[in-house]
GROMACS .gro file of C-alpha atoms in nm:
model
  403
    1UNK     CA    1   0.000   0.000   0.000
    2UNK     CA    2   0.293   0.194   0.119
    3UNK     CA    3   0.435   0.209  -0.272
    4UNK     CA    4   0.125   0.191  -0.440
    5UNK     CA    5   0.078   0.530  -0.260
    6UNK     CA    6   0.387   0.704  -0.333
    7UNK     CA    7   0.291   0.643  -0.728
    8UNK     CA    8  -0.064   0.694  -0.762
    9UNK     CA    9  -0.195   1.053  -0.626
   10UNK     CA   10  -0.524   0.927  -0.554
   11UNK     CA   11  -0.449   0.644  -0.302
   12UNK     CA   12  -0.236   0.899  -0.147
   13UNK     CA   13  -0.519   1.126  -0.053
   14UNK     CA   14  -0.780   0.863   0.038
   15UNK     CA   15  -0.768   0.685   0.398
   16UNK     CA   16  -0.815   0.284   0.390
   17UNK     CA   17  -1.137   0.390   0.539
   18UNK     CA   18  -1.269   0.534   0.217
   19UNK     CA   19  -1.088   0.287  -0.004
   20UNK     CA   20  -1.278  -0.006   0.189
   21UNK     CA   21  -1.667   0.195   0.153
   22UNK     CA   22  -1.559   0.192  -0.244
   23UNK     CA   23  -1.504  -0.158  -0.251
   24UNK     CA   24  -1.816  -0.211  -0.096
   25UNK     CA   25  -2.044   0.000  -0.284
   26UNK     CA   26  -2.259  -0.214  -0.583
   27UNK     CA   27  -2.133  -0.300  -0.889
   28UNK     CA   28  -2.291  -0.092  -1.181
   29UNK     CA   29  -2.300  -0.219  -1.540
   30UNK     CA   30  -1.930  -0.150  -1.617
   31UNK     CA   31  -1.758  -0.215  -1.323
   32UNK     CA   32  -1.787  -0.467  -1.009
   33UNK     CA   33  -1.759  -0.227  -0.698
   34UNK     CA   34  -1.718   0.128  -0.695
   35UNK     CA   35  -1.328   0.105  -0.652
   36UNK     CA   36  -1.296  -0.025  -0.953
   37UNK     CA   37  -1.523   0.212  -1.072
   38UNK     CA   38  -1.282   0.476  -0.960
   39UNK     CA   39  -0.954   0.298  -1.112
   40UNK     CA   40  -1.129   0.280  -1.506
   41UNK     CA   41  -1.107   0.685  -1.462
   42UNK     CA   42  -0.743   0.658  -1.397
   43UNK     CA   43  -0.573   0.691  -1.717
   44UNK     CA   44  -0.255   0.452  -1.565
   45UNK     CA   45  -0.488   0.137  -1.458
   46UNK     CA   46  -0.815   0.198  -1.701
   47UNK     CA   47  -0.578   0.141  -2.001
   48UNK     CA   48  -0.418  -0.169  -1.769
   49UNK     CA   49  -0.738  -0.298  -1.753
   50UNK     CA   50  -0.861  -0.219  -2.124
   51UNK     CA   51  -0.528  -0.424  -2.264
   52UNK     CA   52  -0.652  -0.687  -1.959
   53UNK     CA   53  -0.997  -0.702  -2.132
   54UNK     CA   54  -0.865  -0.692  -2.479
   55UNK     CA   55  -0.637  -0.992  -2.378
   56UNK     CA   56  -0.902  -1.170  -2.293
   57UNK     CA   57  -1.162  -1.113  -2.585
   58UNK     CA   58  -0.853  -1.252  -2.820
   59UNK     CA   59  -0.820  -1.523  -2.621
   60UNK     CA   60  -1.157  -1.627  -2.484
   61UNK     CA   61  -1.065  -1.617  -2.140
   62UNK     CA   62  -1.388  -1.541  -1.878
   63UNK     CA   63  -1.329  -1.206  -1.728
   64UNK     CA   64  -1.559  -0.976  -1.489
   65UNK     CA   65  -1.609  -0.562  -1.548
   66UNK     CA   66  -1.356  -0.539  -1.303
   67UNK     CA   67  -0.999  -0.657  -1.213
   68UNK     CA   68  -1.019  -0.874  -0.888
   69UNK     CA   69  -0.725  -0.706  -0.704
   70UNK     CA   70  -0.934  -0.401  -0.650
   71UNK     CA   71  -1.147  -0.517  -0.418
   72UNK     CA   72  -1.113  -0.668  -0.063
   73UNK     CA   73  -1.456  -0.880  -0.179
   74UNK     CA   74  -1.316  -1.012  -0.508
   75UNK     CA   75  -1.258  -1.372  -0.391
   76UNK     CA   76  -1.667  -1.391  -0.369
   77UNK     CA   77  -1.737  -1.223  -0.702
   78UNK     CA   78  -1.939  -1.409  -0.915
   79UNK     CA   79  -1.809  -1.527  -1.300
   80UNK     CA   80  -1.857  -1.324  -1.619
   81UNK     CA   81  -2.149  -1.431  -1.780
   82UNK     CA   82  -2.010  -1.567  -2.126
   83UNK     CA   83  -1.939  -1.914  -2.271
   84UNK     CA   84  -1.593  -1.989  -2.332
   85UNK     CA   85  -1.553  -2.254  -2.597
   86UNK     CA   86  -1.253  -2.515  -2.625
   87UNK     CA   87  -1.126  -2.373  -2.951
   88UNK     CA   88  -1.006  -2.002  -3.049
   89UNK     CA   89  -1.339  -1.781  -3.095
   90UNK     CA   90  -1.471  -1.470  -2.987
   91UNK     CA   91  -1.640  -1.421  -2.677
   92UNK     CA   92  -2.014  -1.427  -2.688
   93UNK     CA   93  -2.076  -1.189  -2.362
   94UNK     CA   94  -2.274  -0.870  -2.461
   95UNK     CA   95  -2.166  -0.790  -2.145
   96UNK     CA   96  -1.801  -0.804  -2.178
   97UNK     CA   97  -1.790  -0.639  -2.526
   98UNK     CA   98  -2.007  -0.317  -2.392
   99UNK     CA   99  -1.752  -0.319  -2.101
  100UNK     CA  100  -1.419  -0.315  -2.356
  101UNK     CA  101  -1.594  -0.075  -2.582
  102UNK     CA  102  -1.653   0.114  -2.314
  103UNK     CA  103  -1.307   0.100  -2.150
  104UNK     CA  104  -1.144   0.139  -2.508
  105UNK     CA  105  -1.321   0.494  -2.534
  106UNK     CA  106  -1.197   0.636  -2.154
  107UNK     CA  107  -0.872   0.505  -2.276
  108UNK     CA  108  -0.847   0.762  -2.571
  109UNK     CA  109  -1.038   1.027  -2.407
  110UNK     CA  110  -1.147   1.318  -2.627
  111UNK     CA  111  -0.957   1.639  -2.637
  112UNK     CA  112  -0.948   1.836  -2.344
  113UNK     CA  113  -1.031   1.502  -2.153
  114UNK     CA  114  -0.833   1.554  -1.807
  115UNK     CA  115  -0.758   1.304  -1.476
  116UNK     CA  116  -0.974   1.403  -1.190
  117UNK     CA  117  -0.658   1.299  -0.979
  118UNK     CA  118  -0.378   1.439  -1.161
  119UNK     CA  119  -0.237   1.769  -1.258
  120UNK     CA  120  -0.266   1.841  -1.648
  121UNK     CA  121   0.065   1.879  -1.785
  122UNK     CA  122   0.076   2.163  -2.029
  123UNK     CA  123   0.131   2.079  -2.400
  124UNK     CA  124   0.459   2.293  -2.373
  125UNK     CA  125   0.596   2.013  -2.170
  126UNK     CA  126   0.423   1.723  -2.329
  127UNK     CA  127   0.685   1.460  -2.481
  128UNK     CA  128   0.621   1.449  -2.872
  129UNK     CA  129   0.465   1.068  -3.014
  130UNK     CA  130   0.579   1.152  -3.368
  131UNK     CA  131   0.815   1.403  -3.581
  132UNK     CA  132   1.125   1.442  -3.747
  133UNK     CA  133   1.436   1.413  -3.625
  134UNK     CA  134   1.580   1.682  -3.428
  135UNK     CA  135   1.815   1.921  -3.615
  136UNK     CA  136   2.118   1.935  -3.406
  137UNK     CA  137   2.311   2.171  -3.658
  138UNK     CA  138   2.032   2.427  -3.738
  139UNK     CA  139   2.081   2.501  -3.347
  140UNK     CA  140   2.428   2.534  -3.394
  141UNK     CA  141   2.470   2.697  -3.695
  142UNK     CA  142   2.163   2.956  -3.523
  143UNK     CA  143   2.389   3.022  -3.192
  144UNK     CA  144   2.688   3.070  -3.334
  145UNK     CA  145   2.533   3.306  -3.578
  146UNK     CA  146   2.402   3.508  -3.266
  147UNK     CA  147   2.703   3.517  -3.112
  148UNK     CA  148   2.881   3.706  -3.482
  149UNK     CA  149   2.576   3.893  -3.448
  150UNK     CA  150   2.604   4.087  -3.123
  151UNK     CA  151   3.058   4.042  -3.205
  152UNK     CA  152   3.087   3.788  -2.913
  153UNK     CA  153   3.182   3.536  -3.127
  154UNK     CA  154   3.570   3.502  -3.009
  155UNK     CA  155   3.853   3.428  -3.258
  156UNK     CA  156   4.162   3.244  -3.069
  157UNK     CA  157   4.486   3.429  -3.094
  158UNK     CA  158   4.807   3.250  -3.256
  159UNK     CA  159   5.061   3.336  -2.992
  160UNK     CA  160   5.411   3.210  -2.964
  161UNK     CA  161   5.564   3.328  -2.647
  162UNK     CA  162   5.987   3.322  -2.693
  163UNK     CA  163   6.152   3.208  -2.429
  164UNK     CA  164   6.478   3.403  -2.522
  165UNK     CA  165   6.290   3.750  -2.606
  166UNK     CA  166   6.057   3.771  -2.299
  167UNK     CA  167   5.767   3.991  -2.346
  168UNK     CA  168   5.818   3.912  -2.750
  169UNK     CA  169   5.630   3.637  -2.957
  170UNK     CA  170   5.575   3.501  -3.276
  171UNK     CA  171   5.201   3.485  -3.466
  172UNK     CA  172   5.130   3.219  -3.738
  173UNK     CA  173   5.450   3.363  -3.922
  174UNK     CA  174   5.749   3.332  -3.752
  175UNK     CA  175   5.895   3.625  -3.912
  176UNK     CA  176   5.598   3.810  -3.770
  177UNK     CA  177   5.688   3.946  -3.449
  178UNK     CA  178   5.474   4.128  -3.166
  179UNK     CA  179   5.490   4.250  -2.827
  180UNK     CA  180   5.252   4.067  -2.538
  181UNK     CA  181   5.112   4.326  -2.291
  182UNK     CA  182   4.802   4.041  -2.219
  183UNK     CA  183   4.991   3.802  -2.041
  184UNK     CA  184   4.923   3.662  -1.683
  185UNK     CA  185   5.268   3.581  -1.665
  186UNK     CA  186   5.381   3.907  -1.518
  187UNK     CA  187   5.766   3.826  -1.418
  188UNK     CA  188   5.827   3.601  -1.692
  189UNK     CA  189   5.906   3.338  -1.494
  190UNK     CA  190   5.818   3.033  -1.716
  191UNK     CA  191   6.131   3.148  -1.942
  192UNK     CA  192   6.304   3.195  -1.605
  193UNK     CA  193   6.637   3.005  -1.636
  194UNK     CA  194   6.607   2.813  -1.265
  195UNK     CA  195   6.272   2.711  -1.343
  196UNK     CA  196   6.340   2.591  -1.654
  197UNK     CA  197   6.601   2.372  -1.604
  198UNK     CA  198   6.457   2.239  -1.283
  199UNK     CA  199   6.182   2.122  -1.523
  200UNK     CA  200   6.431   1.984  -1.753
  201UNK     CA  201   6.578   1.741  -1.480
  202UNK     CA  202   6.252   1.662  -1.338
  203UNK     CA  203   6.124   1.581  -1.651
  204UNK     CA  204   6.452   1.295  -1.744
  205UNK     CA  205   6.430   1.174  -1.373
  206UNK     CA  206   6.043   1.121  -1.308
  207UNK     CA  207   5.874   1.177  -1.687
  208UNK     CA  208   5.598   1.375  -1.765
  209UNK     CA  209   5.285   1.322  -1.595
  210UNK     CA  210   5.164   1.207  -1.294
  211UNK     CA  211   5.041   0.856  -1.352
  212UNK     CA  212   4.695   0.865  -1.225
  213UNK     CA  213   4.551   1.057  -0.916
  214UNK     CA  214   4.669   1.139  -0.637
  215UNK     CA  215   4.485   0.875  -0.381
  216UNK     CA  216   4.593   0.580  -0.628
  217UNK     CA  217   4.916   0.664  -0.820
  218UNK     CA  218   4.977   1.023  -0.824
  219UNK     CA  219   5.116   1.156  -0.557
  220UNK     CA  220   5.493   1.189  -0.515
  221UNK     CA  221   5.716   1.393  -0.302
  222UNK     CA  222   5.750   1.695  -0.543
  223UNK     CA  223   5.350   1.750  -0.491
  224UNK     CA  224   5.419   1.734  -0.108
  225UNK     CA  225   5.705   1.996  -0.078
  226UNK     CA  226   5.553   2.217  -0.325
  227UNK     CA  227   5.240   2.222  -0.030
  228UNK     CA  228   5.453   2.245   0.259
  229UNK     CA  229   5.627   2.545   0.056
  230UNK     CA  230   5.320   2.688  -0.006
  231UNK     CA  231   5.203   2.641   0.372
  232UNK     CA  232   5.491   2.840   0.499
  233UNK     CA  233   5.454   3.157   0.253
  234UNK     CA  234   5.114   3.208   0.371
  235UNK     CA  235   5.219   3.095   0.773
  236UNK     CA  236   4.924   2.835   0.771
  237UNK     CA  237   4.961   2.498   0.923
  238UNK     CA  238   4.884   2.294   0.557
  239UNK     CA  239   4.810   2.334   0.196
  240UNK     CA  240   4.690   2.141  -0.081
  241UNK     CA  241   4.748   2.222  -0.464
  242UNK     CA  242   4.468   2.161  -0.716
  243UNK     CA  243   4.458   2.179  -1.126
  244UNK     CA  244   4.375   2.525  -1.124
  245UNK     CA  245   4.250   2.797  -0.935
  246UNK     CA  246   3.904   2.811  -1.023
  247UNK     CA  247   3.915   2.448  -0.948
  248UNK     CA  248   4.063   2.541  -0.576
  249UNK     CA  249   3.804   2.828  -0.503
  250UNK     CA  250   3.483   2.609  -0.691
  251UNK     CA  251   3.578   2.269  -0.478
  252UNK     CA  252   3.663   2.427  -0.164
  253UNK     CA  253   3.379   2.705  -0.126
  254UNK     CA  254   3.108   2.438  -0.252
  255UNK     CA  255   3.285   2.122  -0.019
  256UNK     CA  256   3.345   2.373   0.348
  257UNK     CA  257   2.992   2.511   0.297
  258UNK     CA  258   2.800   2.165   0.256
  259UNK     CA  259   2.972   2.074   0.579
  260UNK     CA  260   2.869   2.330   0.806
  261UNK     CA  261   2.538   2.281   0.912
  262UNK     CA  262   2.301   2.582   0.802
  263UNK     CA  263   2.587   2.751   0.712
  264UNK     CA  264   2.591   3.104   0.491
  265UNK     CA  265   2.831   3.266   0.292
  266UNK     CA  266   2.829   3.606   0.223
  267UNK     CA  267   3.007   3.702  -0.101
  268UNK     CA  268   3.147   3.995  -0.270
  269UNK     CA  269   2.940   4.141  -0.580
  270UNK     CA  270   3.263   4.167  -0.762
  271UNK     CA  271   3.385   3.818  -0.662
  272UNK     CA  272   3.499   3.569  -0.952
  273UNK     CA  273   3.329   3.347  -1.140
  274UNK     CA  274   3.504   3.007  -1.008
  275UNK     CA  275   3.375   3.174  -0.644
  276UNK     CA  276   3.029   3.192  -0.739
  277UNK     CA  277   3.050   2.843  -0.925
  278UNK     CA  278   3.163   2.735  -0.565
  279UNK     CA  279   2.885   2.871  -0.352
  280UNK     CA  280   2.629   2.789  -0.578
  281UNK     CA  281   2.724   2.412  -0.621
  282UNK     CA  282   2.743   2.457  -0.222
  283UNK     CA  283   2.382   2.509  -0.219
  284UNK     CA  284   2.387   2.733   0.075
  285UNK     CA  285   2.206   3.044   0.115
  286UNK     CA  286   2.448   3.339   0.005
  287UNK     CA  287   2.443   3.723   0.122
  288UNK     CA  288   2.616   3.957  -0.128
  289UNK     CA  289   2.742   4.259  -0.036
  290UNK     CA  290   2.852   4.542  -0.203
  291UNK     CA  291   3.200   4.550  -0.337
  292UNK     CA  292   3.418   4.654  -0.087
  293UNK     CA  293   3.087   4.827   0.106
  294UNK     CA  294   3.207   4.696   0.449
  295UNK     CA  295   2.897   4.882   0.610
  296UNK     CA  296   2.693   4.703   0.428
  297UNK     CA  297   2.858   4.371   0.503
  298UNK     CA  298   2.789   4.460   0.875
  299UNK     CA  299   2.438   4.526   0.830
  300UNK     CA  300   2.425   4.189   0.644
  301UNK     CA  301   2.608   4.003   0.941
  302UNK     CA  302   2.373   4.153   1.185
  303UNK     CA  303   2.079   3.953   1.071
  304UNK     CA  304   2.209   3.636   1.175
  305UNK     CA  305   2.176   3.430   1.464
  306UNK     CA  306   2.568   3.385   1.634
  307UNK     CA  307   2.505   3.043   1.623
  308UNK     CA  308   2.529   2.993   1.246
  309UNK     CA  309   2.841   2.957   1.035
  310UNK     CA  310   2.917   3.197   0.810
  311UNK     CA  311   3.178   3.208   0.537
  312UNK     CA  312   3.296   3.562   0.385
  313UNK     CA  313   3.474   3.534   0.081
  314UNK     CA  314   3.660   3.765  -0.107
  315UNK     CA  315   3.956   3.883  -0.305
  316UNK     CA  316   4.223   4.118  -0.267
  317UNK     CA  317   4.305   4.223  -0.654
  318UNK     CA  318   3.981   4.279  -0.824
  319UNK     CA  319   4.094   4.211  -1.185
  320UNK     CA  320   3.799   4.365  -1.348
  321UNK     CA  321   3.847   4.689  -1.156
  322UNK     CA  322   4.145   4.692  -1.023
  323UNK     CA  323   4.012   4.742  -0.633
  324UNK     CA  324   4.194   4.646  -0.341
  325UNK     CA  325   3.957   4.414  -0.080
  326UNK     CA  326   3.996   4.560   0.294
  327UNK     CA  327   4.151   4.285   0.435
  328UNK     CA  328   4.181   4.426   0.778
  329UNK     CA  329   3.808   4.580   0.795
  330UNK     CA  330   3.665   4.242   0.691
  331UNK     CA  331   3.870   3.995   0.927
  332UNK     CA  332   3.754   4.259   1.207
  333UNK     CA  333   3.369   4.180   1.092
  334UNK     CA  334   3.433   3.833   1.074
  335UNK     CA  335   3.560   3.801   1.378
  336UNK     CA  336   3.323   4.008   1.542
  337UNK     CA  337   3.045   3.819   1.433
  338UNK     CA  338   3.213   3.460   1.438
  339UNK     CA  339   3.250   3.446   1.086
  340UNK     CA  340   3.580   3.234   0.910
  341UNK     CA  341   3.720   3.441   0.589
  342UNK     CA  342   3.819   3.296   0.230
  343UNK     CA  343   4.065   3.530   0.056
  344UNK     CA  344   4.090   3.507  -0.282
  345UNK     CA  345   4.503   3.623  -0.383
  346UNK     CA  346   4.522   3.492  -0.737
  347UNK     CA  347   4.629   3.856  -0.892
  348UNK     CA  348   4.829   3.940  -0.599
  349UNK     CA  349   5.044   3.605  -0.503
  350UNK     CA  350   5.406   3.673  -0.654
  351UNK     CA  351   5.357   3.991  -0.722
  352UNK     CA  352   5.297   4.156  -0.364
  353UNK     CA  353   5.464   4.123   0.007
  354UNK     CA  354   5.779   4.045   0.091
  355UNK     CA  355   5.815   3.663   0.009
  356UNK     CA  356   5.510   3.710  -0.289
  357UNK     CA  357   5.241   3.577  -0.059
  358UNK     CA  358   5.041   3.832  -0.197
  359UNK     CA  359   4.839   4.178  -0.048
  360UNK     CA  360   4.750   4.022   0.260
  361UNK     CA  361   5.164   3.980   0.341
  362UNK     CA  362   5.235   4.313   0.210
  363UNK     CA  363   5.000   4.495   0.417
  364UNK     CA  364   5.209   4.422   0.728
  365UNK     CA  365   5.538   4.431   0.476
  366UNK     CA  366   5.819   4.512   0.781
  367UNK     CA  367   5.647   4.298   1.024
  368UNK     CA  368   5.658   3.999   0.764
  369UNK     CA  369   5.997   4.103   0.611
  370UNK     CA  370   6.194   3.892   0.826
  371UNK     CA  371   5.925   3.699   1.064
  372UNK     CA  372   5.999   3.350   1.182
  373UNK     CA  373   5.724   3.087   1.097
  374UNK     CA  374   5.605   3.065   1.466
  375UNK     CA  375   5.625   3.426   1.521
  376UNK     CA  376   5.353   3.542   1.809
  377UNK     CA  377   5.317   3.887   1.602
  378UNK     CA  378   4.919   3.833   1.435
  379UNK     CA  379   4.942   4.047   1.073
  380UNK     CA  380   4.663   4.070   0.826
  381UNK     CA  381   4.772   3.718   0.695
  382UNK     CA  382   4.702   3.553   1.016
  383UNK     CA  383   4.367   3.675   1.075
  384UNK     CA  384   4.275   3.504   0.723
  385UNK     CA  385   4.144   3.147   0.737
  386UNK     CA  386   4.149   3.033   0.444
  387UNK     CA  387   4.385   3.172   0.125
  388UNK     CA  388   4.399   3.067  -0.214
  389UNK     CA  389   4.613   3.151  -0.477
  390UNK     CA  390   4.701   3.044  -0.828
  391UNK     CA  391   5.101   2.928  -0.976
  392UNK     CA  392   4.939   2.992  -1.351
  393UNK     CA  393   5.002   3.373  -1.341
  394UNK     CA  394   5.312   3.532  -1.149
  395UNK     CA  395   5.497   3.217  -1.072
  396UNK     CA  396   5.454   3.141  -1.445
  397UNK     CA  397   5.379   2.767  -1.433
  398UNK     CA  398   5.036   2.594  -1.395
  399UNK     CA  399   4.793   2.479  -1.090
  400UNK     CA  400   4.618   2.605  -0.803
  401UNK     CA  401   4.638   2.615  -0.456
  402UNK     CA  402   4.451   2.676  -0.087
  403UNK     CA  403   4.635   2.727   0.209
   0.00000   0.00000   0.00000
């Protein structure tokens, strides 16, 4: 009864009280009790029981208006009225035919015909019986022409990025030379000659690749130092390194979230996309504030109960405006209202503070110029939970990272 319930919306609304009067009530001309009555409306079981009936008109088989497991009193229901014969023939019951005639009809019901039990579901959504076959390229040749319409369409640059002539590159002709203002590596450092032929030897010693992922095959001690480096630039306890950035921010923002119970995050407007990819495949509620409105973050914080977690996240290089995120103002808030912070430092890493950990290092820049890793002294950095950073842009490699 229990699964018959969860499928059919109109044992799910009637008690076993009601269900037992309807199996109790006379039969009528077309159906045995008045439960089965009811199930020859449903357009599910009345076109079971029309194929039932149908069955048995092919086959000569004595069958009753009704199907027996209907009602509690079927056991004591008398036989069909119709001769069945020892070869194949039809079915000589008036009664039976009137009843599959009459079935046949309710199961093609007329236009407009509806369930009294079920929601109509608009012809908008109704799956198509017959057509031709879908033309996958008319849709493609009609978005892309949209997107040369309103000249988003974009057209991949040939770069070639010499590792001699750093900022200088090559297009599709060699011999055609140009200047690269665009790129994220700022310092040059993939042409950097240390780097470089570190990669060489790591390349002849260990080969290229990692050999699978990292709980089965792929870790090795080069991913593990490169963490534990990365855990003592930004002076916290661990880090772990991802594909990319976006990958670090999406994964960690959507996985911390899901595991704090009722927990909200309360996001920059500015924030980047792989942030908001994170909080929304957290499926947490989100606050945004402002950009860099710390008033209005406050206001925001002060509607909820202490007792909830709550993530802020946000960046410290805006690269779409070029703002710089109050780090100091917003780990004040947070703590204040028992909030833990996610920093975004993907434009700043390598490029600001004294060791390159990024804005968040630089804003205490003497105090973190020569500071031990155990130091007591708490500087902007410290007061951050959670950093993450990228080693695609000024360290001039590839990957992501959260520390």
């Amino acid at each position: 009864m229990e699964l018959a319930a969860k499928a059919c919306p109109f044992l799910r609304n009637s008690t076993p009280s009601a269900l037992r009067s309807l199996s109790q009530k006379p039969k009528t001309a077309m159906a045995s009790n008045g439960l089965v009555h009811m199930a020859q409306q449903c357009p599910v079981m009345g076109k079971a029981m029309t194929i039932q009936a149908r069955s048995a008109m092919m086959t000569g088989c004595p069958v009753s208006s009704g199907a027996r497991h209907f009602s509690a009193s079927a056991a004591k229901a008398k036989p069909a009225k119709s001769q069945v014969l020892g070869y194949a023939s039809a079915v000589t019951s008036n009664d039976l035919k009137a009843s599959v005639q009459h079935e046949l009809h309710k199961a093609n019901p007329a236009p407009g015909a509806a369930c009294p039990f079920k929601p109509v579901i608009p012809a908008s959504h109704a799956v198509p019986t017959a057509g031709k076959p879908f033309d996958y390229e008319q849709v493609y040749e009609a978005e892309l022409q949209k997107k040369h319409q309103d000249k988003s369409y974009r057209f991949f640059n040939n770069i070639n990025r010499l590792a001699q002539q750093f900022p200088r590159a090559h297009t599709a002709k060699t011999e055609d030379e140009v200047t690269v203002w665009c790129s994220n590596d700022y310092l040059g450092m993939s042409k950097n000659p240390v780097v470089v032929e570190t990669m060489k030897a790591t390349l002849s010693k260990y080969g290229a690749g990692a050999g699978g992922t990292r709980n089965i095959a792929g870790n090795g001690a080069m991913h593990l130092a490169l963490e534990d480096e990365l855990a003592v630039l930004h002076h916290k306890p661990a880090a772990l390194v991802f594909s990319s950035c976006y990958v670090a921010n999406d994964a960690t923002l959507s996985t911390l979230a899901q595991k704090l119970p009722n927990c909200v995050i309360l996001s920059d407007a500015m924030n980047h996309a792989s942030m908001i990819q994170g909080i929304k495949h957290s499926g947490v509620k989100k606050m945004i504030f402002r950009h860099n409105d710390t008033a209005h973050l406050e206001e925001l914080l002060k509607t909820l109960d202490p007792s909830i977690p709550k993530i802020i996240a946000f960046e410290t290089v805006y690269s779409m405006s070029g703002t710089i995120g109050k780090v100091n103002d917003i780990c004040r808030l947070a703590k204040k209202y028992g909030a833990i912070t996610f920093l975004d430092e993907v434009h700043a890493v390598g490029m600001y503070g004294p060791h390159g950990a990024g804005v968040a290092e630089h804003l205490d820049f003497a105090d973190n110029l020569n500071r031990p890793q155990n130091s007591p002294v708490q500087t902007a950095m410290d007061q951050v939970d959670i950093i993450s950073g990228t080693l695609g842009k000024a360290f001039g490699v590839v990957g992501g990272y959260i520390a």
